[in-house]
Short mmCIF file of C-alpha atoms in Angstrom, two decimals:
data_model
loop_
_atom_site.label_atom_id
_atom_site.label_comp_id
_atom_site.label_asym_id
_atom_site.label_seq_id
_atom_site.Cartn_x
_atom_site.Cartn_y
_atom_site.Cartn_z
CA MET A 739 0.00 0.00 0.00
CA ASP A 740 1.09 3.56 -0.61
CA ILE A 741 1.14 6.04 2.26
CA ARG A 742 0.52 9.78 2.38
CA MET A 743 0.97 11.82 5.53
CA ALA A 744 0.20 15.56 5.39
CA GLY A 745 0.77 17.97 8.26
CA VAL A 746 0.62 15.21 10.85
CA THR A 747 1.06 16.31 14.46
CA LYS A 748 0.62 14.17 17.58
CA ILE A 749 0.44 15.77 21.01
CA PHE A 750 0.11 13.66 24.15
CA HIS A 751 -1.56 15.13 27.23
CA PRO A 752 -0.82 17.64 28.53
CA ASP A 753 1.66 19.15 26.05
CA ILE A 754 4.14 16.49 24.88
CA VAL A 755 4.75 16.91 21.14
CA ALA A 756 5.65 13.49 19.71
CA LEU A 757 5.30 14.42 16.03
CA GLU A 758 5.07 17.86 14.50
CA ASP A 759 3.95 18.82 10.99
CA VAL A 760 5.12 15.60 9.31
CA TYR A 761 4.80 15.26 5.53
CA LEU A 762 5.71 11.88 4.07
CA ASN A 763 4.90 9.91 0.93
CA VAL A 764 5.77 6.22 0.57
CA LYS A 765 5.18 4.37 -2.69
CA ARG A 766 3.65 0.92 -2.75
CA GLY A 767 6.43 -1.69 -2.47
CA GLU A 768 9.06 0.62 -0.94
CA PHE A 769 11.35 -0.36 1.95
CA VAL A 770 11.86 2.57 4.33
CA TYR A 771 13.98 2.86 7.48
CA PHE A 772 13.02 5.33 10.20
CA VAL A 773 16.03 6.35 12.29
CA GLY A 774 16.71 8.81 15.09
CA HIS A 775 17.28 9.10 18.82
CA THR A 776 14.95 7.42 21.29
CA GLY A 777 12.01 9.80 21.62
CA SER A 778 12.40 11.20 18.10
CA GLY A 779 8.93 10.02 17.08
CA LYS A 780 9.65 6.80 15.17
CA THR A 781 7.39 4.50 17.17
CA THR A 782 4.61 7.07 17.39
CA LEU A 783 4.63 7.37 13.60
CA LEU A 784 4.44 3.60 13.14
CA ARG A 785 1.67 3.25 15.74
CA MET A 786 -0.39 5.80 13.85
CA LEU A 787 0.00 3.82 10.64
CA ASN A 788 -1.39 0.77 12.45
CA ARG A 789 -4.17 3.03 13.80
CA GLU A 790 -3.19 2.38 17.42
CA LEU A 791 -3.01 6.18 17.69
CA SER A 792 -4.80 8.96 15.84
CA PRO A 793 -3.11 12.23 14.88
CA SER A 794 -3.97 15.40 16.76
CA SER A 795 -4.04 17.15 13.39
CA GLY A 796 -3.24 16.38 9.76
CA GLN A 797 -4.21 13.52 7.48
CA ILE A 798 -2.94 9.95 7.04
CA ILE A 799 -3.99 8.03 3.93
CA VAL A 800 -2.91 4.40 3.58
CA GLY A 801 -4.02 2.88 0.31
CA LYS A 802 -7.70 3.83 0.09
CA HIS A 803 -8.05 4.33 3.85
CA ASN A 804 -8.23 7.71 5.56
CA LEU A 805 -7.05 6.68 9.03
CA ARG A 806 -8.22 9.82 10.78
CA LYS A 807 -11.78 9.34 9.54
CA MET A 808 -11.83 5.56 9.97
CA ARG A 809 -14.67 4.19 12.09
CA LEU A 810 -14.00 1.57 14.75
CA GLY A 811 -16.01 -0.98 12.79
CA GLN A 812 -13.66 -0.58 9.82
CA LEU A 813 -10.50 -1.05 11.86
CA PRO A 814 -10.35 -4.89 11.90
CA PHE A 815 -10.67 -5.00 8.12
CA TYR A 816 -7.87 -2.44 7.72
CA ARG A 817 -5.57 -4.31 10.09
CA ARG A 818 -5.94 -7.49 8.06
CA GLN A 819 -3.87 -5.67 5.44
CA VAL A 820 -1.17 -4.62 7.94
CA GLY A 821 1.40 -6.90 9.59
CA VAL A 822 3.30 -5.73 12.67
CA VAL A 823 6.59 -7.06 14.06
CA PHE A 824 7.76 -5.93 17.51
CA GLN A 825 11.19 -5.93 19.16
CA ASP A 826 9.84 -7.99 22.07
CA PHE A 827 8.03 -10.44 19.75
CA LYS A 828 4.65 -10.36 21.60
CA LEU A 829 4.11 -14.08 21.01
CA LEU A 830 1.41 -15.93 22.96
CA PRO A 831 3.34 -18.03 25.52
CA HIS A 832 0.61 -20.66 25.96
CA LEU A 833 0.55 -21.51 22.25
CA ASN A 834 3.23 -23.40 20.30
CA ALA A 835 4.82 -21.97 17.17
CA ALA A 836 2.22 -23.35 14.75
CA GLU A 837 -0.64 -22.28 17.00
CA ASN A 838 0.76 -18.74 17.31
CA VAL A 839 0.63 -18.35 13.54
CA ALA A 840 -2.70 -20.16 13.11
CA PHE A 841 -4.32 -17.90 15.70
CA VAL A 842 -4.12 -14.92 13.31
CA LEU A 843 -5.98 -16.79 10.57
CA GLU A 844 -8.53 -18.39 12.86
CA ALA A 845 -9.38 -14.96 14.26
CA ILE A 846 -10.58 -13.83 10.82
CA GLY A 847 -12.60 -17.00 10.25
CA MET A 848 -10.41 -18.76 7.71
CA PRO A 849 -11.40 -22.44 7.18
CA GLY A 850 -9.28 -24.97 9.09
CA ARG A 851 -7.80 -26.70 6.05
CA GLN A 852 -6.68 -23.39 4.56
CA VAL A 853 -5.23 -22.34 7.93
CA ALA A 854 -3.16 -25.53 8.10
CA GLU A 855 -1.85 -25.00 4.54
CA ARG A 856 -0.92 -21.37 5.18
CA VAL A 857 0.79 -22.16 8.48
CA LYS A 858 2.87 -24.95 6.97
CA ALA A 859 3.86 -22.80 3.99
CA ILE A 860 5.05 -19.81 6.03
CA LEU A 861 6.82 -21.86 8.71
CA THR A 862 8.60 -23.85 6.01
CA LYS A 863 9.63 -20.65 4.24
CA LEU A 864 11.11 -19.25 7.46
CA ASP A 865 12.79 -22.55 8.37
CA LEU A 866 10.57 -23.12 11.41
CA TRP A 867 8.48 -26.11 10.37
CA LYS A 868 10.59 -28.54 12.40
CA ARG A 869 10.15 -26.25 15.43
CA ARG A 870 6.38 -25.96 15.07
CA PHE A 871 5.55 -27.79 18.31
CA LEU A 872 7.91 -25.70 20.45
CA TYR A 873 6.61 -22.96 22.72
CA PRO A 874 8.15 -19.47 22.55
CA GLU A 875 10.21 -19.97 25.74
CA GLN A 876 11.82 -23.04 24.16
CA MET A 877 13.01 -21.08 21.13
CA SER A 878 16.05 -18.85 20.62
CA GLY A 879 15.69 -15.09 20.17
CA GLY A 880 16.22 -15.40 16.43
CA GLU A 881 13.63 -18.17 16.16
CA GLN A 882 11.13 -16.13 18.12
CA GLN A 883 11.67 -13.15 15.83
CA ARG A 884 11.22 -15.32 12.74
CA LEU A 885 8.04 -16.68 14.29
CA ALA A 886 6.84 -13.12 14.95
CA ILE A 887 7.48 -12.31 11.29
CA ALA A 888 5.65 -15.48 10.20
CA ARG A 889 2.65 -14.43 12.26
CA ALA A 890 2.76 -10.89 10.81
CA VAL A 891 2.88 -11.97 7.16
CA VAL A 892 0.84 -15.22 7.10
CA ASN A 893 -2.21 -13.23 6.03
CA MET A 894 -0.17 -11.72 3.16
CA PRO A 895 -0.46 -8.05 4.23
CA SER A 896 0.11 -5.15 1.87
CA LEU A 897 2.01 -3.25 4.56
CA LEU A 898 4.53 -4.61 7.08
CA ILE A 899 5.53 -2.45 10.06
CA ALA A 900 8.64 -3.53 11.97
CA ASP A 901 9.59 -1.67 15.17
CA GLU A 902 13.22 -2.45 16.09
CA PRO A 903 13.00 -6.07 14.84
CA THR A 904 16.76 -6.65 15.23
CA GLY A 905 17.19 -4.72 18.49
CA ASN A 906 17.73 -7.73 20.77
CA LEU A 907 19.57 -9.97 18.31
CA ASP A 908 23.23 -10.71 17.60
CA MET A 909 24.61 -9.51 14.28
CA GLU A 910 24.43 -12.84 12.44
CA THR A 911 20.81 -13.36 13.48
CA ALA A 912 19.99 -9.74 12.63
CA GLU A 913 21.33 -10.29 9.11
CA SER A 914 19.11 -13.34 8.64
CA ILE A 915 16.07 -11.32 9.80
CA MET A 916 16.94 -8.55 7.34
CA ASP A 917 17.23 -11.08 4.52
CA ILE A 918 13.70 -12.23 5.36
CA LEU A 919 12.32 -8.67 5.47
CA PHE A 920 13.87 -7.81 2.10
CA SER A 921 12.51 -11.04 0.64
CA ILE A 922 9.03 -10.05 1.83
CA ASN A 923 9.54 -6.59 0.35
CA ALA A 924 10.61 -8.12 -2.98
CA SER A 925 7.22 -9.84 -3.18
CA GLY A 926 5.56 -6.39 -3.31
CA THR A 927 4.87 -5.67 0.37
CA THR A 928 5.61 -2.16 1.59
CA VAL A 929 7.99 -2.43 4.57
CA LEU A 930 8.52 0.30 7.18
CA MET A 931 11.19 -0.37 9.80
CA ALA A 932 12.26 1.69 12.81
CA THR A 933 15.82 0.91 13.89
CA HIS A 934 18.83 2.04 15.91
CA ASN A 935 21.09 -0.49 14.19
CA GLN A 936 23.49 1.54 12.04
CA TYR A 937 25.17 -1.59 10.65
CA VAL A 938 21.85 -2.89 9.32
CA VAL A 939 21.05 0.44 7.65
CA ASP A 940 24.48 0.60 6.00
CA ALA A 941 24.60 -3.07 4.98
CA PHE A 942 21.04 -3.37 3.67
CA ARG A 943 20.58 -0.19 1.70
CA ALA A 944 17.12 1.37 1.32
CA ARG A 945 15.43 4.72 1.80
CA VAL A 946 16.29 6.33 5.16
CA VAL A 947 14.01 8.85 6.89
CA ARG A 948 15.62 10.51 9.92
CA LEU A 949 13.50 12.03 12.68
CA SER A 950 14.53 14.42 15.42
CA ARG A 951 12.22 15.84 18.08
CA GLY A 952 9.15 14.76 16.15
CA ARG A 953 10.16 16.22 12.79
CA ILE A 954 11.60 14.69 9.64
CA VAL A 955 15.05 16.23 9.24
CA SER A 956 16.30 14.21 6.25
CA ASP A 957 15.00 11.74 3.69
CA GLU A 958 17.57 9.92 1.54
CA PRO A 959 16.63 7.46 -1.26
CA ARG A 960 19.46 5.05 -0.40
CA GLY A 961 20.84 6.56 2.74
CA GLU A 962 23.45 5.41 5.19
CA VAL A 963 24.37 6.14 8.79
CA GLU A 964 27.78 7.43 9.72
CA LEU A 965 29.77 4.95 11.81
CA TYR A 966 29.54 6.74 15.16
CA GLY A 967 26.37 8.53 14.14
CA ASP A 968 23.57 9.60 16.42
CA LEU A 969 21.21 6.62 16.27
#
């Protein structure tokens, strides 16, 4: 999905300005990094695109959806088109790997046979099929992150939002996660990723949007981060 943000400001009570007058266009199928200090507004921006938050002012259009005008009844249908990957995985501890992924499809009423086929396909693709009966606590950090990605993309979303997906991983595992994200992007999914990992940004080149104090201060088509930069 393409994204258009115009004059977007988000103020938290009483007067904390998280985003201020943000203008941003993202084409369908782009891969975009959001970088900047903690508190620069990266996560707030991503949460608004998932409609967890609404802007205080301005407009956000994602595909055909005006998020500011979206009714609560429309929200579940919109979120079916959006996958979200978190730094802390947010897996369901009482479900095994296969059940964690199946839960997403069962929640939207997909028939059981189709659920089983989708789950097997995505777990096989992410090299997790042999781990399907393990619970999250029995899996490594990298396996849990791959499982979180599997859960986010099993419904084949048009937009994938990843908030610090490599933040708790060693470099080798982070590289494997980035390979997966770029593979998903190559299939046509728009990918937005917030990160502090300067190595990842430099090694896996894509558009880089830098935020500072709630404003976009730079936007480079194939940017990089200086080795001792300010991420």
